[in-house]
Short mmCIF file of C-alpha atoms in Angstrom, two decimals:
data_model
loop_
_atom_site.label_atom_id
_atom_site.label_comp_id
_atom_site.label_asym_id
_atom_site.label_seq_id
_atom_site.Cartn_x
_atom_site.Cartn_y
_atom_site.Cartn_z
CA UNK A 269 84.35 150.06 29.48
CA UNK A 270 86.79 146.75 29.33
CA UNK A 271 90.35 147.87 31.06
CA UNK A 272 92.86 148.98 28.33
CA UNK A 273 96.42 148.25 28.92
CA UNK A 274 98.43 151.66 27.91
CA UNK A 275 101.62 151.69 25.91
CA UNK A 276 104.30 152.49 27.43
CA UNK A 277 104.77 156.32 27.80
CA UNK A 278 107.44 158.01 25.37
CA UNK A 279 108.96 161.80 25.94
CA UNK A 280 106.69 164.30 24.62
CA UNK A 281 109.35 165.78 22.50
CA UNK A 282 108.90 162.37 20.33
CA UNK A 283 105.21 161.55 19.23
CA UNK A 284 104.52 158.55 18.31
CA UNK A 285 101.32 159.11 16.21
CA UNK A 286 100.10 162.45 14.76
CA UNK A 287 98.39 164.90 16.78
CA UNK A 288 95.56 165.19 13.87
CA UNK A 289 95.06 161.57 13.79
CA UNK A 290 94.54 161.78 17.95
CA UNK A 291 92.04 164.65 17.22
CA UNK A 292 90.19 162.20 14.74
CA UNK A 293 89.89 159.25 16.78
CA UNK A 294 88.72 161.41 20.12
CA UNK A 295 86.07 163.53 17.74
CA UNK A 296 84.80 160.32 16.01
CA UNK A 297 84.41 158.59 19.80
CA UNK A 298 83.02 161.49 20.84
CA UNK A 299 80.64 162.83 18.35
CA UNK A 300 79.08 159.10 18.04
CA UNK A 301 78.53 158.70 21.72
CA UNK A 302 77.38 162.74 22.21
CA UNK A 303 74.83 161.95 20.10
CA UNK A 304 73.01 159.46 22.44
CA UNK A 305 72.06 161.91 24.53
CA UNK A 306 69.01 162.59 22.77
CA UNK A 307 68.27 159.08 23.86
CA UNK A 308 68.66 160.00 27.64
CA UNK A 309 66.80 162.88 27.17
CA UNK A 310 63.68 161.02 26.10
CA UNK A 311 64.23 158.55 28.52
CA UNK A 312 64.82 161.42 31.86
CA UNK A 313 61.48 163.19 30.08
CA UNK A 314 59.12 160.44 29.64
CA UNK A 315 60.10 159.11 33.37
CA UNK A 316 58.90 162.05 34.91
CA UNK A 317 62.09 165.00 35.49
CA UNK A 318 61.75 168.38 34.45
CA UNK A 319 63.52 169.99 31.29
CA UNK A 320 65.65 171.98 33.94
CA UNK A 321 66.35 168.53 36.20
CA UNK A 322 67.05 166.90 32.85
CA UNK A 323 69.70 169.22 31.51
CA UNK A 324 71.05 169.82 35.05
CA UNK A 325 72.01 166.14 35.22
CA UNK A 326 73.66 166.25 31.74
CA UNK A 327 75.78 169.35 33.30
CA UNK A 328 76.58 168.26 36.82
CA UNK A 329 76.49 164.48 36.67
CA UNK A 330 78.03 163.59 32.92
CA UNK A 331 78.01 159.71 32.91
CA UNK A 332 75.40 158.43 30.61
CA UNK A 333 75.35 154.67 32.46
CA UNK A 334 74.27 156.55 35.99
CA UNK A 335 71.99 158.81 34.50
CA UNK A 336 70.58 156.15 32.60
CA UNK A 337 69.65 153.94 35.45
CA UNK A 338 68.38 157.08 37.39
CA UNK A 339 65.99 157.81 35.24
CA UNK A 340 65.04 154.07 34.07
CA UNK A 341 64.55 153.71 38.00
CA UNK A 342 62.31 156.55 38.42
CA UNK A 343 60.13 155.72 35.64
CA UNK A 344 59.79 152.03 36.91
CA UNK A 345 58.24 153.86 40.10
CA UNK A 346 61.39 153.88 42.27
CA UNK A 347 62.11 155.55 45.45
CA UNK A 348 64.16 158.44 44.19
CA UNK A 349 66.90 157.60 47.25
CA UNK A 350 67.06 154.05 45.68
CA UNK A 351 67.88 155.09 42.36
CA UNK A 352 70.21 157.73 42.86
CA UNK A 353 72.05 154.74 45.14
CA UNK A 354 72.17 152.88 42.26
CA UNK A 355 73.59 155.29 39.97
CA UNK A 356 76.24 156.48 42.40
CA UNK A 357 77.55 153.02 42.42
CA UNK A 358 77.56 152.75 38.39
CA UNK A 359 79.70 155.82 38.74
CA UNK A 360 82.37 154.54 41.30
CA UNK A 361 84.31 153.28 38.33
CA UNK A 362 85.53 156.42 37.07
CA UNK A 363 87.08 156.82 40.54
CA UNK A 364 89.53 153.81 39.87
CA UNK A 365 89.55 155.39 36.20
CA UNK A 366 90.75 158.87 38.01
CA UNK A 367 93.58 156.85 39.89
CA UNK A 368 95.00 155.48 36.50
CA UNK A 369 94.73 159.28 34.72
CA UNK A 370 96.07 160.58 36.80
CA UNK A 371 99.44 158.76 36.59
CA UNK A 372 98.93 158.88 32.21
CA UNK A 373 98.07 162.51 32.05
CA UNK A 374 100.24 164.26 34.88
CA UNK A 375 98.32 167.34 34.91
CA UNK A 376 98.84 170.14 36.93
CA UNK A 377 96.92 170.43 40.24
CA UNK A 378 95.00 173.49 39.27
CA UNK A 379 93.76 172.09 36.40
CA UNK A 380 92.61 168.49 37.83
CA UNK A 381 89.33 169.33 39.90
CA UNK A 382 88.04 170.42 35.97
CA UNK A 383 89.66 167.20 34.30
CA UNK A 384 88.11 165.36 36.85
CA UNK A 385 84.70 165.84 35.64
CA UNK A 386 85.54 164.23 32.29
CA UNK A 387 87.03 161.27 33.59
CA UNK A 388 84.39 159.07 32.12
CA UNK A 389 84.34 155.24 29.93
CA UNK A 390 85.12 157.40 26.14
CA UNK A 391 87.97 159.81 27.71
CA UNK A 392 89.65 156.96 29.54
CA UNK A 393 89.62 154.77 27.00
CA UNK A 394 90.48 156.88 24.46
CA UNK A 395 93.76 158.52 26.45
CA UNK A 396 94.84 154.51 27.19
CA UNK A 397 94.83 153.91 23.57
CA UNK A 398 97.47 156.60 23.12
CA UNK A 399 101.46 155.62 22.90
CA UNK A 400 102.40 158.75 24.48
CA UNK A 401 101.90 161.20 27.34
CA UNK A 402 101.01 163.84 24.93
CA UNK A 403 98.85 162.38 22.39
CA UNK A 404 96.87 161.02 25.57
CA UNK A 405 96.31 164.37 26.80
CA UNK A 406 95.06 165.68 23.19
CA UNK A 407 92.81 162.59 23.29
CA UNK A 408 91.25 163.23 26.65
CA UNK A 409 90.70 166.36 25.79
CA UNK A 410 89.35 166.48 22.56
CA UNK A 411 87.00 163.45 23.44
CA UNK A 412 85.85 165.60 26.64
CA UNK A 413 85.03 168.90 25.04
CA UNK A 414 83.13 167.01 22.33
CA UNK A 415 81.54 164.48 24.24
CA UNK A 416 80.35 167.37 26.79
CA UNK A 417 79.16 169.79 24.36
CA UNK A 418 77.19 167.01 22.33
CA UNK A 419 75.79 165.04 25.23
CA UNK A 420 74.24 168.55 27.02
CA UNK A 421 72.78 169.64 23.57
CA UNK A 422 71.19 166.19 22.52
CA UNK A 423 69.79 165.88 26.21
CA UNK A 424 68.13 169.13 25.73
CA UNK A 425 66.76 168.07 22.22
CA UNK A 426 65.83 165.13 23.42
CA UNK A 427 63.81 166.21 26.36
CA UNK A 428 62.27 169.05 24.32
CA UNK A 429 61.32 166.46 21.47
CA UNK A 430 59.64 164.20 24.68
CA UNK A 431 57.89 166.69 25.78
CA UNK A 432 56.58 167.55 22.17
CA UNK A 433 55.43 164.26 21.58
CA UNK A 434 53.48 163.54 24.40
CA UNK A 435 54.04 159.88 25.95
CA UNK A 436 56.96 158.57 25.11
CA UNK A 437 55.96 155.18 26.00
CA UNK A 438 53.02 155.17 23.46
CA UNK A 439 56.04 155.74 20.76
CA UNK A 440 58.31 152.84 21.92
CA UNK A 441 61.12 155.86 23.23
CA UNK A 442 60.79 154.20 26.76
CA UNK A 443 63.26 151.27 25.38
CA UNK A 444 65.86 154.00 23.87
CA UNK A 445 67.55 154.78 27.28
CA UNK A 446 68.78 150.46 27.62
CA UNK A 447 68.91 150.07 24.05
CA UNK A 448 71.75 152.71 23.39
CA UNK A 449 73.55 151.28 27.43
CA UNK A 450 73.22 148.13 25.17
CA UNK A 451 75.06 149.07 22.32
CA UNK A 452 77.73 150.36 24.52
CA UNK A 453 78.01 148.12 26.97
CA UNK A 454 78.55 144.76 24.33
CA UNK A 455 81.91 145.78 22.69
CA UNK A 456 83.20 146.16 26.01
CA UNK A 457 82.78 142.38 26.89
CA UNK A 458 85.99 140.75 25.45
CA UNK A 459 86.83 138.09 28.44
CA UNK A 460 84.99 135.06 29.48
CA UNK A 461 85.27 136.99 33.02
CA UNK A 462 83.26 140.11 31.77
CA UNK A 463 80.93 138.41 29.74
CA UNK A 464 80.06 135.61 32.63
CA UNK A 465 79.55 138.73 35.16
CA UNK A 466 77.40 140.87 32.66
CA UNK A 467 75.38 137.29 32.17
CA UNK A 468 74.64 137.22 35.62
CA UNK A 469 74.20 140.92 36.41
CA UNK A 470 71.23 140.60 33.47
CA UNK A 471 69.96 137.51 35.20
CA UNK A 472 69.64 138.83 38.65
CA UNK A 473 68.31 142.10 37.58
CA UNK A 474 65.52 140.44 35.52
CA UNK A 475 65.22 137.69 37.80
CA UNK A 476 64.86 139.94 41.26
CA UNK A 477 62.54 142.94 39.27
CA UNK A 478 58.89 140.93 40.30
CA UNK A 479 59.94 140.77 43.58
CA UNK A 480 61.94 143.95 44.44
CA UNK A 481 60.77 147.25 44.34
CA UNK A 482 61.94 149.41 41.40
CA UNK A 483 65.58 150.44 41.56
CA UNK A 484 66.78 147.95 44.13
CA UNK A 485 67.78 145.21 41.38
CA UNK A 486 70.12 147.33 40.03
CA UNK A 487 72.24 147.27 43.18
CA UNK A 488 71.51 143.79 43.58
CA UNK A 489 73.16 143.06 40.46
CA UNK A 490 76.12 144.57 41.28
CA UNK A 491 76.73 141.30 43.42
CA UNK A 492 77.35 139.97 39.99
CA UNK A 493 81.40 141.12 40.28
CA UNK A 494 82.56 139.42 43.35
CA UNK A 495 80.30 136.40 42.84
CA UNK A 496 82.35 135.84 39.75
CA UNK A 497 85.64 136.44 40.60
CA UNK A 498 85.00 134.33 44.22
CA UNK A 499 84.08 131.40 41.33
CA UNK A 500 87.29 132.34 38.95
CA UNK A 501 89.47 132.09 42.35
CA UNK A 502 87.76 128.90 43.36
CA UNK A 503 88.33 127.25 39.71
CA UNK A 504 92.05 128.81 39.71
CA UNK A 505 93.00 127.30 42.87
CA UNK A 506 91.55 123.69 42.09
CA UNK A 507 93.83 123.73 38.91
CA UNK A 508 96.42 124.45 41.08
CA UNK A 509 96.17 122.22 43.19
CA UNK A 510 95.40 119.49 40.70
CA UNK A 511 98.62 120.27 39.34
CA UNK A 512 100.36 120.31 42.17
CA UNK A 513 98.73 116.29 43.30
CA UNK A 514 100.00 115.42 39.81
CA UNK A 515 103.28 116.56 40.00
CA UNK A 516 103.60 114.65 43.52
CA UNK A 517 102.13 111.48 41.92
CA UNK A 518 104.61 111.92 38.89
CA UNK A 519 107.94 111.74 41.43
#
């Protein structure tokens, strides 16, 4: 998801918003995005994993984006090393989202190594949106429990329903796994900067899929970030230093 900028942090003893109105917005992110897991379900079933490797990825792993390119890898025909690559380095992010949590949320150590595995796009977001430290733990939490309990029950629906209807490609399901990364993925584009690099991430992945084999255009289109911020730091410094040849013409 798009950085949030948090609010700044009041004492607990003063809420700033209602705890039920926290518990509504964290059950109505995560009941809508729980519900995609069907989607990934069909998609892990029809590209080959097992009910058991499907529902074990749901469990252990618990970031839709990765396990959607793992299994949209694998049932291009990828080398299973080469797509789980690729999803590890979707799933960086909610390292740097870990580091700003951390900070927000100020749990205690015991409890952290559990948080941790929740510290996904919905949680963070959701716990950013919150004006204080306690209304941004109810949100994390809230989103978690429901977002994990949904996502590992749709998965399992999901792959059973696959598995009932034969070939899911025959059905059109094969598109279900990038439609619903889609859907999520487009509100999240707000700056010129995010849109340009998701442009060019689509372009290179399209572009290089003939050529590479499958999985390995993923990670190639993760050269999309840095190519676009070398070009915003390029732009911003020729600005600068048109302004600064205008100022000394001006004198």
């Amino acid at each position: 998801m798009a950085e949030q900028t948090a609010l700044p942090v009041t004492p607990d003893d003063i809420p700033a918003k209602p705890d039920a109105a926290v518990v509504r917005d964290a059950l109505g992110v995560g009941v809508a995005v729980g519900l995609s897991g069907f989607a990934f379900g069909v998609t892990s079933a029809g590209s080959g994993l097992s009910l058991l490797q499907t529902c074990v990825l749901s469990l252990l792993v618990f970031t839709g984006a990765s396990q959607f390119a793992l299994a949209g890898a694998l049932a291009a025909g990828g080398n299973p090393f080469t797509a789980a690559a690729g999803a590890f380095f979707l799933g960086t992010r909610n390292a740097f989202y870990g580091l700003r949590l951390s900070q927000l949320l100020a749990l205690p150590k015991a409890v952290r190594p559990l948080a941790a595995h929740w510290v996904i796009d919905e949680t963070t977001a959701v716990a950013l949106a919150q004006p204080s430290r306690r209304a941004a733990r109810i949100g994390f939490t809230v989103t978690g429990i429901t977002l994990y309990v949904l996502w590992n029950v749709t998965t399992l629906l999901g792959a059973l329903g696959a598995e009932a209807i034969g070939d899911t490609a025959a059905w059109g399901l094969d598109a279900a796994g990038p439609a619903v990364f889609l859907a999520l993925l487009a509100p999240m584009l707000k700056s010129a900067t995010e849109r340009a690099t998701a442009g060019l991430a689509v372009l290179l992945g399209l572009g290089l899929l003939p050529v590479l084999p499958a999985g390995v255009p993923v990670l190639a289109a993760a050269l999309a970030a840095p190519v676009v911020l070398w070009a915003r730091g390029r732009r911003a410094a020729s600005t600068t230093d048109s302004t600064t040849r205008r100022e000394k013409d001006s004198r």
